[in-house]
PDB file of C-alpha atoms in Angstrom:
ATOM      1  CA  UNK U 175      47.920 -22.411 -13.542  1.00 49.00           C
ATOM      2  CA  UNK U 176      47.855 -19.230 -11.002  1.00 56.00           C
ATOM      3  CA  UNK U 177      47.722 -16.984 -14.306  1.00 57.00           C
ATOM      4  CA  UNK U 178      44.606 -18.874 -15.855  1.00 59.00           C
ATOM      5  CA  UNK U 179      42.775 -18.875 -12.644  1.00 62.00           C
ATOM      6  CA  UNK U 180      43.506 -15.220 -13.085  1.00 61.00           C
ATOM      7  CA  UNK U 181      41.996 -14.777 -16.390  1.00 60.00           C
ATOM      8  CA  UNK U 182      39.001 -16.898 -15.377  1.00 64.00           C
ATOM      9  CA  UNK U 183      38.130 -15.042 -12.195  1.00 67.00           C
ATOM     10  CA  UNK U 184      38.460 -11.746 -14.575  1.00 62.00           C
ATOM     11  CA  UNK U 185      36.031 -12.826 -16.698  1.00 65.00           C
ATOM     12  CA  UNK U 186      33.428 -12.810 -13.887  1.00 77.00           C
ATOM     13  CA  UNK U 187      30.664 -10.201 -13.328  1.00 79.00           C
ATOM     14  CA  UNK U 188      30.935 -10.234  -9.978  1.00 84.00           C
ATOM     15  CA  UNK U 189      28.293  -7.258  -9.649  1.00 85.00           C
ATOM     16  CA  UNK U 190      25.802  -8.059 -11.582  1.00 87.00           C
ATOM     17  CA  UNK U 191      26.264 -11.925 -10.375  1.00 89.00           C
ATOM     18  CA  UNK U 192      25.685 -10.506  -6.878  1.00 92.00           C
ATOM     19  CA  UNK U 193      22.797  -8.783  -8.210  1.00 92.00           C
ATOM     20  CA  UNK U 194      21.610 -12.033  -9.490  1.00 92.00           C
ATOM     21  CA  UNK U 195      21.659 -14.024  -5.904  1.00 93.00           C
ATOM     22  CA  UNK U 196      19.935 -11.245  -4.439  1.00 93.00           C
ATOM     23  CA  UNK U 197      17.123 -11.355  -7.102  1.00 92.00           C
ATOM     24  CA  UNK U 198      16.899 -14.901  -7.124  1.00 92.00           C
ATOM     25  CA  UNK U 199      16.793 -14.997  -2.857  1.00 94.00           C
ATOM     26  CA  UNK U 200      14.000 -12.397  -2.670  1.00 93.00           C
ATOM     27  CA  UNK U 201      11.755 -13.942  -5.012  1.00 92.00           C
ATOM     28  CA  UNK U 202      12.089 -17.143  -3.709  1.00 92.00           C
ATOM     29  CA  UNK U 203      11.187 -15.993  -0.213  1.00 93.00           C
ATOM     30  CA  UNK U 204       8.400 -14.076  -1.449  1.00 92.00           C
ATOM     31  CA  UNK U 205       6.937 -16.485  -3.852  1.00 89.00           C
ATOM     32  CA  UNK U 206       6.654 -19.225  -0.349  1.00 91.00           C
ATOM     33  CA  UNK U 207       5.805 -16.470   2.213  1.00 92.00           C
ATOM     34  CA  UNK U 208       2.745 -15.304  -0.505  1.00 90.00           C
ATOM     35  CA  UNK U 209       1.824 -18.938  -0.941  1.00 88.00           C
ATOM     36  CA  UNK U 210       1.849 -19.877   2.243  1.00 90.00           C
ATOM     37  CA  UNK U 211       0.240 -16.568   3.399  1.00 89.00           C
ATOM     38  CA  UNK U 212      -2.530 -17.299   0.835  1.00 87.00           C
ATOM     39  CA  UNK U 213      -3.518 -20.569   1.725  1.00 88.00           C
ATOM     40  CA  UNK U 214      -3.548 -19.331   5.512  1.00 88.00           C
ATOM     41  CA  UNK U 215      -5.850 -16.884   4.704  1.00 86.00           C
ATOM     42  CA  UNK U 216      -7.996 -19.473   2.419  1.00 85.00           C
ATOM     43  CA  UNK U 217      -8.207 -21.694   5.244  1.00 85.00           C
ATOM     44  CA  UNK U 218      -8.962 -18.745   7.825  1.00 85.00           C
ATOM     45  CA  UNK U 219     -12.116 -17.667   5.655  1.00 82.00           C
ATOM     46  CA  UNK U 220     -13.305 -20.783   5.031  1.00 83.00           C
ATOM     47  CA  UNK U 221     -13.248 -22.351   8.655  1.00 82.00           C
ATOM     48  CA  UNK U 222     -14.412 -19.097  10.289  1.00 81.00           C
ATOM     49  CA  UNK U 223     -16.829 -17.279   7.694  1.00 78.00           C
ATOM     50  CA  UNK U 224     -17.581 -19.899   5.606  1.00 77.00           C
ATOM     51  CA  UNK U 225     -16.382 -17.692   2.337  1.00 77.00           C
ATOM     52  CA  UNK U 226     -14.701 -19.381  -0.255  1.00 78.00           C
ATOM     53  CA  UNK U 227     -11.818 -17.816  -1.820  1.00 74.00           C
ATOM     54  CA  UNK U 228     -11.486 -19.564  -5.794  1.00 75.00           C
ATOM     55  CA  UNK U 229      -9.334 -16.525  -6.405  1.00 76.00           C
ATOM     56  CA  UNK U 230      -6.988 -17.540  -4.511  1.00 78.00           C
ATOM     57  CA  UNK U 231      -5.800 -20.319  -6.758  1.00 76.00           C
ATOM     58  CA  UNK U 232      -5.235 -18.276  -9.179  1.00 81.00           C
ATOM     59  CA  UNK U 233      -3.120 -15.849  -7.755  1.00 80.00           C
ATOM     60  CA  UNK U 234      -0.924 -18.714  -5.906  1.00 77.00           C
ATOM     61  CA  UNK U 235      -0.306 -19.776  -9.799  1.00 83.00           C
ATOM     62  CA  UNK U 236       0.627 -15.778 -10.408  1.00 84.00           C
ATOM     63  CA  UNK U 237       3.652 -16.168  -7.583  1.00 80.00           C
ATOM     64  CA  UNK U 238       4.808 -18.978  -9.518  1.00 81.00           C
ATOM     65  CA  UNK U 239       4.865 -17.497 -12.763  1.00 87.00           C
ATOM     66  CA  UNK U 240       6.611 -14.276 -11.308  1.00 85.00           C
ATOM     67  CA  UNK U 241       9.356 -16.686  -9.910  1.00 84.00           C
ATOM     68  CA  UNK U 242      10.265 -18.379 -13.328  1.00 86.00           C
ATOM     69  CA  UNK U 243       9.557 -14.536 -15.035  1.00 88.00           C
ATOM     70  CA  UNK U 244      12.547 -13.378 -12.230  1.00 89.00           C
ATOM     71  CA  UNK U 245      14.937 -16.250 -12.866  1.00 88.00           C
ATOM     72  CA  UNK U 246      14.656 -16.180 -16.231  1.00 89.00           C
ATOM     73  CA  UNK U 247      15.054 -12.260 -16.266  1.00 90.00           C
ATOM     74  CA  UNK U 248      18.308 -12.593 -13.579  1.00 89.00           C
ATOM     75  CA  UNK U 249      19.867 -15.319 -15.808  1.00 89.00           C
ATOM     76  CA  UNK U 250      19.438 -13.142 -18.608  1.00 89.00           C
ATOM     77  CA  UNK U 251      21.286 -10.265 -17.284  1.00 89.00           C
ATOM     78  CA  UNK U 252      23.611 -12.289 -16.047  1.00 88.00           C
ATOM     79  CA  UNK U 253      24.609 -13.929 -18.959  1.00 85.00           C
ATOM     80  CA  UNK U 254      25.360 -10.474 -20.351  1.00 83.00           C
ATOM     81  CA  UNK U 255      27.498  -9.563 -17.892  1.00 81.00           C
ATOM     82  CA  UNK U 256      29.707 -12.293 -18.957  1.00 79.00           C
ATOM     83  CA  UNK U 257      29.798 -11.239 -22.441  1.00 77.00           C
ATOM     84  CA  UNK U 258      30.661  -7.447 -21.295  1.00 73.00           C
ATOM     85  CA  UNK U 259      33.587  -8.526 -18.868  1.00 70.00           C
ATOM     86  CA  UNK U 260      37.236  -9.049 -18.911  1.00 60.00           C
ATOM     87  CA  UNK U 261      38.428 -10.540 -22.244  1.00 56.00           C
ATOM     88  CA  UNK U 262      35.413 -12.013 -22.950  1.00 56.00           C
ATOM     89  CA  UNK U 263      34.188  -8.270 -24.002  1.00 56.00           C
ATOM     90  CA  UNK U 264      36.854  -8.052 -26.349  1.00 57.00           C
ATOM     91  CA  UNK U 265      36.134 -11.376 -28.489  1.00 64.00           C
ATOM     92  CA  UNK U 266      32.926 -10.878 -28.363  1.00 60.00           C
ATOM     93  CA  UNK U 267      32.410  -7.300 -29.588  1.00 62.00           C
ATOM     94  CA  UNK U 268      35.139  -7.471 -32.396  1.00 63.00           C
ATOM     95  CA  UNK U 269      32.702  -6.584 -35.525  1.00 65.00           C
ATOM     96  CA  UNK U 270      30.054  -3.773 -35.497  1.00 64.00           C
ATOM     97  CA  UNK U 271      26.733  -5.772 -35.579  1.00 72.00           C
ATOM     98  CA  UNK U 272      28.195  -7.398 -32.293  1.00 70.00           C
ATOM     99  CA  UNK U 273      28.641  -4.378 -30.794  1.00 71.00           C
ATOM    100  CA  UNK U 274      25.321  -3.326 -31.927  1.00 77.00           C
ATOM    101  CA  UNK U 275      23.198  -5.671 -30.826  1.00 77.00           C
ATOM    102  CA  UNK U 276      24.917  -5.707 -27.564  1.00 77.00           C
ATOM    103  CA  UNK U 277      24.426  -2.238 -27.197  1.00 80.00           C
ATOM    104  CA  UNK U 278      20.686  -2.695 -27.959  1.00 85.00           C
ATOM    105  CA  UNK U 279      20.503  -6.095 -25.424  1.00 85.00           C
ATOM    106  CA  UNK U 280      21.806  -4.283 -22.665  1.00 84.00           C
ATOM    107  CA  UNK U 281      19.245  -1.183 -23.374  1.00 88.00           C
ATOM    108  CA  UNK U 282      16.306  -3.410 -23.733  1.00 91.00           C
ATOM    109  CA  UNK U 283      16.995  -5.334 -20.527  1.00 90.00           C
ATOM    110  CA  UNK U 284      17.225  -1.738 -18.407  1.00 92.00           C
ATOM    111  CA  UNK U 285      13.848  -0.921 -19.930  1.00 93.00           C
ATOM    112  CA  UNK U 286      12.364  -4.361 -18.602  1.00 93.00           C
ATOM    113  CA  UNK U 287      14.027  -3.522 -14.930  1.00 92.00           C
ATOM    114  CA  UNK U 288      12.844  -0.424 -14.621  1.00 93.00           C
ATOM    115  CA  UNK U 289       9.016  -1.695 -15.622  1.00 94.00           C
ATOM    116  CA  UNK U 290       9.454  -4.294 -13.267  1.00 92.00           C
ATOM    117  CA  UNK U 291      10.977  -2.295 -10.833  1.00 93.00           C
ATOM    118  CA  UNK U 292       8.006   0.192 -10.492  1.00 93.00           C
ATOM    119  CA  UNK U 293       6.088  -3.420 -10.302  1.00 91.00           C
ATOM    120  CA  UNK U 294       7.351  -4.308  -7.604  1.00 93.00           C
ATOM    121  CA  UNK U 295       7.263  -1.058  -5.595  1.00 94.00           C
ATOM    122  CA  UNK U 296       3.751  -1.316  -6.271  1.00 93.00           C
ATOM    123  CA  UNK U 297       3.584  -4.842  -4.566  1.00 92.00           C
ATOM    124  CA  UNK U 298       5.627  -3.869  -1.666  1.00 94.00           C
ATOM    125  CA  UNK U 299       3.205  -1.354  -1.201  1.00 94.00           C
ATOM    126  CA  UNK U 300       0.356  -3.438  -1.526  1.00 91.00           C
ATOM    127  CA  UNK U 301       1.828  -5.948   0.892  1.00 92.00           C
ATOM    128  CA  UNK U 302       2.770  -2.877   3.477  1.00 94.00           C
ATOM    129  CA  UNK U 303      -0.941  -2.229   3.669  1.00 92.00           C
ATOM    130  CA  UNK U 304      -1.678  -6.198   3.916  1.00 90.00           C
ATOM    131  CA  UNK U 305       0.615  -6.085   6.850  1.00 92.00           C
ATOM    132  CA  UNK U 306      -0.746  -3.224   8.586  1.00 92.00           C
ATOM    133  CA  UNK U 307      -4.034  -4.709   8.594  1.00 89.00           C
ATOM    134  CA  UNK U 308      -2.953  -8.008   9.743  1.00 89.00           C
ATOM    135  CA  UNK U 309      -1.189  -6.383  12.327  1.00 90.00           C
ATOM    136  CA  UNK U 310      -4.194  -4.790  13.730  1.00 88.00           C
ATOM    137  CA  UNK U 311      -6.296  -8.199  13.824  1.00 86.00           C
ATOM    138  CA  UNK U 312      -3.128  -9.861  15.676  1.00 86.00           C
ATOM    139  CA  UNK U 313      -3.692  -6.512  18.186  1.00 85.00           C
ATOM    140  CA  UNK U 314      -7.494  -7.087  18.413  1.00 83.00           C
ATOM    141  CA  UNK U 315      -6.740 -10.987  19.044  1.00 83.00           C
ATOM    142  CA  UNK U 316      -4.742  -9.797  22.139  1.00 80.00           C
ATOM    143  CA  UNK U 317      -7.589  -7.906  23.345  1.00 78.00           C
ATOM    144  CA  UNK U 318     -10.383 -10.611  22.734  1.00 75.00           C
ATOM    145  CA  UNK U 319      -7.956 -12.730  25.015  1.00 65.00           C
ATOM    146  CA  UNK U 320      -7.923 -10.736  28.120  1.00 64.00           C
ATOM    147  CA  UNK U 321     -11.198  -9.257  27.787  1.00 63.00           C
ATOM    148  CA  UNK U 322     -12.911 -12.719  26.714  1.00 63.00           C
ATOM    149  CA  UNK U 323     -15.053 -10.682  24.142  1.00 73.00           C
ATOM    150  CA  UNK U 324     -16.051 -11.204  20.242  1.00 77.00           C
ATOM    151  CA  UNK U 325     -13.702  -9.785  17.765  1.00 80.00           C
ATOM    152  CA  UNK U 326     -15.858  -6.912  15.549  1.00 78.00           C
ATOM    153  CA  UNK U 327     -14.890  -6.782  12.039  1.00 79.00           C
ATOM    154  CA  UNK U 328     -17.456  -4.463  11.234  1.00 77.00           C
ATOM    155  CA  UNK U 329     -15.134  -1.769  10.196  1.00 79.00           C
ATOM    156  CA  UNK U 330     -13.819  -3.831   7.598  1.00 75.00           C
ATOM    157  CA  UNK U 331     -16.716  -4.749   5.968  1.00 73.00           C
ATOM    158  CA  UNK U 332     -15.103  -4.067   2.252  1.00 74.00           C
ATOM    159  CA  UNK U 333     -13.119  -7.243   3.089  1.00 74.00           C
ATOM    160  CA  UNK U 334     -16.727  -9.357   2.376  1.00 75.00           C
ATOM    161  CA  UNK U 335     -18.519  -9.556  -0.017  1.00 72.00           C
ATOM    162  CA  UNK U 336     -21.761  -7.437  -0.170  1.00 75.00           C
ATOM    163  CA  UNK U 337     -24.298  -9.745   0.881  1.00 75.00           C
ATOM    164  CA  UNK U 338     -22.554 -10.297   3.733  1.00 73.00           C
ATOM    165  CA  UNK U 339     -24.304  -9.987   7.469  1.00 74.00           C
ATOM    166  CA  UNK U 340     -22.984  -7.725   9.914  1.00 71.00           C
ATOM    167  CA  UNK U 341     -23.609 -10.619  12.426  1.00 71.00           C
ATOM    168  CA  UNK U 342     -21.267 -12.876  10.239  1.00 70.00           C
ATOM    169  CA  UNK U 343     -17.961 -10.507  10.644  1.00 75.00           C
ATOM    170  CA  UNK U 344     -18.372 -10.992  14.455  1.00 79.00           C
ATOM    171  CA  UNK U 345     -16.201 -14.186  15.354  1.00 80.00           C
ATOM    172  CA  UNK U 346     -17.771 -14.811  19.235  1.00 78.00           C
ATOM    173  CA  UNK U 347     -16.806 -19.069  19.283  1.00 78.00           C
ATOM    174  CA  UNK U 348     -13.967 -20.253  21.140  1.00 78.00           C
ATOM    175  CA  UNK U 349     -13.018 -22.665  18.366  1.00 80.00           C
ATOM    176  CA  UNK U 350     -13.832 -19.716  15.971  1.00 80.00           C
ATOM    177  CA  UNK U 351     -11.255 -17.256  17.604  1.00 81.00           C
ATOM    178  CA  UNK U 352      -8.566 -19.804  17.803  1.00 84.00           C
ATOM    179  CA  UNK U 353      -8.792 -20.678  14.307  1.00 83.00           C
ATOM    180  CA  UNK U 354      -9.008 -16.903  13.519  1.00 84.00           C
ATOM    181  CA  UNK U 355      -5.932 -15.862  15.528  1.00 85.00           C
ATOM    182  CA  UNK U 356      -3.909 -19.036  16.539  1.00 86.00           C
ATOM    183  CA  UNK U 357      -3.868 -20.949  12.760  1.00 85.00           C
ATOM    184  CA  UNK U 358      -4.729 -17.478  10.703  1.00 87.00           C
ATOM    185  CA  UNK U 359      -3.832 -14.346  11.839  1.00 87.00           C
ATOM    186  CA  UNK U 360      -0.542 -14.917  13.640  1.00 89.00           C
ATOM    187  CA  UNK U 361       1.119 -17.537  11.142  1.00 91.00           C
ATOM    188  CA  UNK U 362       0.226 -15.031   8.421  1.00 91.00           C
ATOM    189  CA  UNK U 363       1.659 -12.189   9.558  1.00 91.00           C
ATOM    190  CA  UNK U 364       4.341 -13.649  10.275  1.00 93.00           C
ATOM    191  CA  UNK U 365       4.428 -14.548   6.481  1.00 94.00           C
ATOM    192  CA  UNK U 366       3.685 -11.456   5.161  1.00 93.00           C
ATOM    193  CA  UNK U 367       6.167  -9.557   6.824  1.00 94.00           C
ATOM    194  CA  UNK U 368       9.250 -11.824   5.736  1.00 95.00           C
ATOM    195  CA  UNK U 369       7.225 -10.757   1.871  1.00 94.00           C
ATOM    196  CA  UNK U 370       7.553  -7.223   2.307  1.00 95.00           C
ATOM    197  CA  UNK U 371      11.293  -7.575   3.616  1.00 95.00           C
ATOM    198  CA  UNK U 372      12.035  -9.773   0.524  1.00 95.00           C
ATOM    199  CA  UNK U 373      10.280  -7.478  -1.592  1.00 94.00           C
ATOM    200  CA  UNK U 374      12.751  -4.522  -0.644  1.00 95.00           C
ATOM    201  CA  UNK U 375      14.831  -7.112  -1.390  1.00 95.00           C
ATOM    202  CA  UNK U 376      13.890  -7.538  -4.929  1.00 94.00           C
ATOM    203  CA  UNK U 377      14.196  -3.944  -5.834  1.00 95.00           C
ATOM    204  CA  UNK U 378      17.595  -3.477  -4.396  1.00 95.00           C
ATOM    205  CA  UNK U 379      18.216  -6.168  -6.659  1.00 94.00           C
ATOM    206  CA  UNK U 380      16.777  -4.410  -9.728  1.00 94.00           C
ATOM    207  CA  UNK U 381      18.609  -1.282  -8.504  1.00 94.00           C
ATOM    208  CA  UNK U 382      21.477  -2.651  -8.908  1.00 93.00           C
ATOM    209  CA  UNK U 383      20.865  -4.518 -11.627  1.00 92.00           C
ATOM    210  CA  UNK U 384      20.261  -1.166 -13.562  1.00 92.00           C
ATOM    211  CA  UNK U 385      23.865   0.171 -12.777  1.00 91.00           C
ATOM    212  CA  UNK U 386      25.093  -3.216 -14.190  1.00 89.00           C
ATOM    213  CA  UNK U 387      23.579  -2.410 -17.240  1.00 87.00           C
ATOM    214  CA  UNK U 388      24.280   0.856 -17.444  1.00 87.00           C
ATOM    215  CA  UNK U 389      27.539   0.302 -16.723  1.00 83.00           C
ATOM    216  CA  UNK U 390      27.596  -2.392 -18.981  1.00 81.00           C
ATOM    217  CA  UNK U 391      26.484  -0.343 -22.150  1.00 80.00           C
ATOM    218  CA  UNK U 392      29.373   2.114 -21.508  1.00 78.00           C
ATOM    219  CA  UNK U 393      31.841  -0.444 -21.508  1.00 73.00           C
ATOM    220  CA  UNK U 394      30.377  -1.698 -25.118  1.00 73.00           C
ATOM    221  CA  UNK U 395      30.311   1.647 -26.419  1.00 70.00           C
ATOM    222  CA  UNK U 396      33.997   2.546 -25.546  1.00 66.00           C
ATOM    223  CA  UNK U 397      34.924  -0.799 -26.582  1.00 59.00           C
ATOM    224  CA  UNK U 398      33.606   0.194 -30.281  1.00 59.00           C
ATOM    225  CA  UNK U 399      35.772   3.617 -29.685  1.00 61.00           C
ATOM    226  CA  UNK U 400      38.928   1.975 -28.460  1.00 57.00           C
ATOM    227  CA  UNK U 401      38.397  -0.837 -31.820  1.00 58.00           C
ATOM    228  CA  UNK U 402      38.074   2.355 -33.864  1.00 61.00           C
ATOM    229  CA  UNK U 403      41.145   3.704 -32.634  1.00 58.00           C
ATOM    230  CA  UNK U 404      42.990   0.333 -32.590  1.00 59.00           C
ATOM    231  CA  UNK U 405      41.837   0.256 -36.273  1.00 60.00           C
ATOM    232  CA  UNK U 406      43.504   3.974 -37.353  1.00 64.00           C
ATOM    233  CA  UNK U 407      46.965   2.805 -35.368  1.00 64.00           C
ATOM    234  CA  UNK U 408      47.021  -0.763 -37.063  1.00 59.00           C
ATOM    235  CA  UNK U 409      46.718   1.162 -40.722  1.00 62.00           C
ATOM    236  CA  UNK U 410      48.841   4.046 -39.375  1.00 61.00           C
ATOM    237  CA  UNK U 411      51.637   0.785 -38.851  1.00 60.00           C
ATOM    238  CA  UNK U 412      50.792  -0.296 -42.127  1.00 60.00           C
ATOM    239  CA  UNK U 413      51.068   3.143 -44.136  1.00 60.00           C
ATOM    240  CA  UNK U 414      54.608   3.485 -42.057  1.00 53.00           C
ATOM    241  CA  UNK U 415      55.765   0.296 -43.391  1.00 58.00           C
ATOM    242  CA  UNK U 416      55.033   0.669 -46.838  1.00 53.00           C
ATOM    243  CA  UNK U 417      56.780   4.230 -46.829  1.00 57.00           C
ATOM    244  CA  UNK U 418      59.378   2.503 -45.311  1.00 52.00           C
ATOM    245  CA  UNK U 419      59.626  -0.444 -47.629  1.00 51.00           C
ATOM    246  CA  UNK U 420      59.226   2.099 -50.717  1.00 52.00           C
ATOM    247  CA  UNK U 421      62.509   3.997 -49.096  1.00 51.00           C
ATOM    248  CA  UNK U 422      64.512   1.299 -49.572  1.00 48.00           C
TER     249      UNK U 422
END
């Protein structure tokens, strides 16, 4: 029993399966912290500048498609990490079309990570600047509350569209500011931050992922070498036995 638990828990890719948890945990919190950050900021436009955001729907289906994309993706790798580990490797990878196509898996899936790694360091540092931005309303909210003034949002006009009044990116109401800061601003941020710290997340994941691969690939290209060599010694034996035979 002890010595078949053994060979089980050798058969395990413990890296890349690692790899996989952390892939699958960062997406997950960024795919609820978007959503929710999103419909926040819906509701924020709509109640206090009367803008409607139909975008918006369309990019909250976009966070669920990259969450199926990811698990699909993580499950992938992860299922060839169990074909290149422990004995597994070695009944799998006997003939040469095995080898090759495992070979050409495993260097197919690094070019996918490495796309979708520079994908996401794009979105973390999309959501960086998101998060800087929200950060200064949350500072100007702190303001408006001890000096009982109007928050100006004149200097980001390119946040509206064109048409739009200066007068309108003034919020001056009381119920106005609350719904700005209180049910917008703050619950957002909040939101967006735990996106950009699952994002980092995400592409330590696909880091690592990478030298899974990587590492991967070498062990099914030295497993064709070591076959090759296993194949000379077995007719080496053979050769040695028929001399042998042919002696006596």
């Amino acid at each position: 029993m002890p010595d078949c638990c053994q060979s089980c828990m050798a058969r395990i890719p413990y890296a890349t399966l690692i790899a996989t948890l952390m892939c699958l945990l960062g997406v997950g919190i960024f795919c609820g912290t978007m959503y929710r950050g999103a419909s926040l900021t819906v509701i924020m436009m709509d109640q206090v500048f009367h803008l409607r955001l139909i975008w918006i729907e369309a990019v909250q289906m976009i966070f669920v498609i990259i969450a199926a994309g990811m698990a699909a993706l993580g499950f992938m790798i992860l299922f060839v990490g169990f074909l290149a580990t422990g004995a597994t490797r070695y009944k799998v990878y006997r003939a040469w079309r095995s080898r090759v196509g495992g070979r050409i898996s495993c260097a197919v899936l690094m070019g996918i990570t490495y796309l979708l790694n520079f994908v996401w360091t794009l979105i973390l540092c999309f959501l960086v600047i998101v998060t800087f931005i929200y950060t200064m309303f949350w500072n100007m909210c702190s303001s408006v509350e001890q000096s009982l003034s109007c928050i100006d949002l004149t200097q980001f006009h390119f946040m509206f569209p064109p048409n739009t009044k200066l007068e309108d990116m003034k919020v001056c109401e009381k119920y106005e500011i609350k719904a700005f800061c209180k049910d917008g601003v703050e619950p957002a941020e909040v939101m967006f931050i735990l996106a950009t710290l699952s994002t980092l997340l995400v592409i330590l994941s696909l880091v690592h992922y990478l030298m899974c691969l990587s590492a991967n690939y070498a062990h099914i290209r030295d497993h064709e070498k070591f076959q090759e060599l296993q194949e000379i010694q077995n007719l080496n034996e053979l050769e040695y036995s028929a001399t042998s035979k042919d002696r006596f």
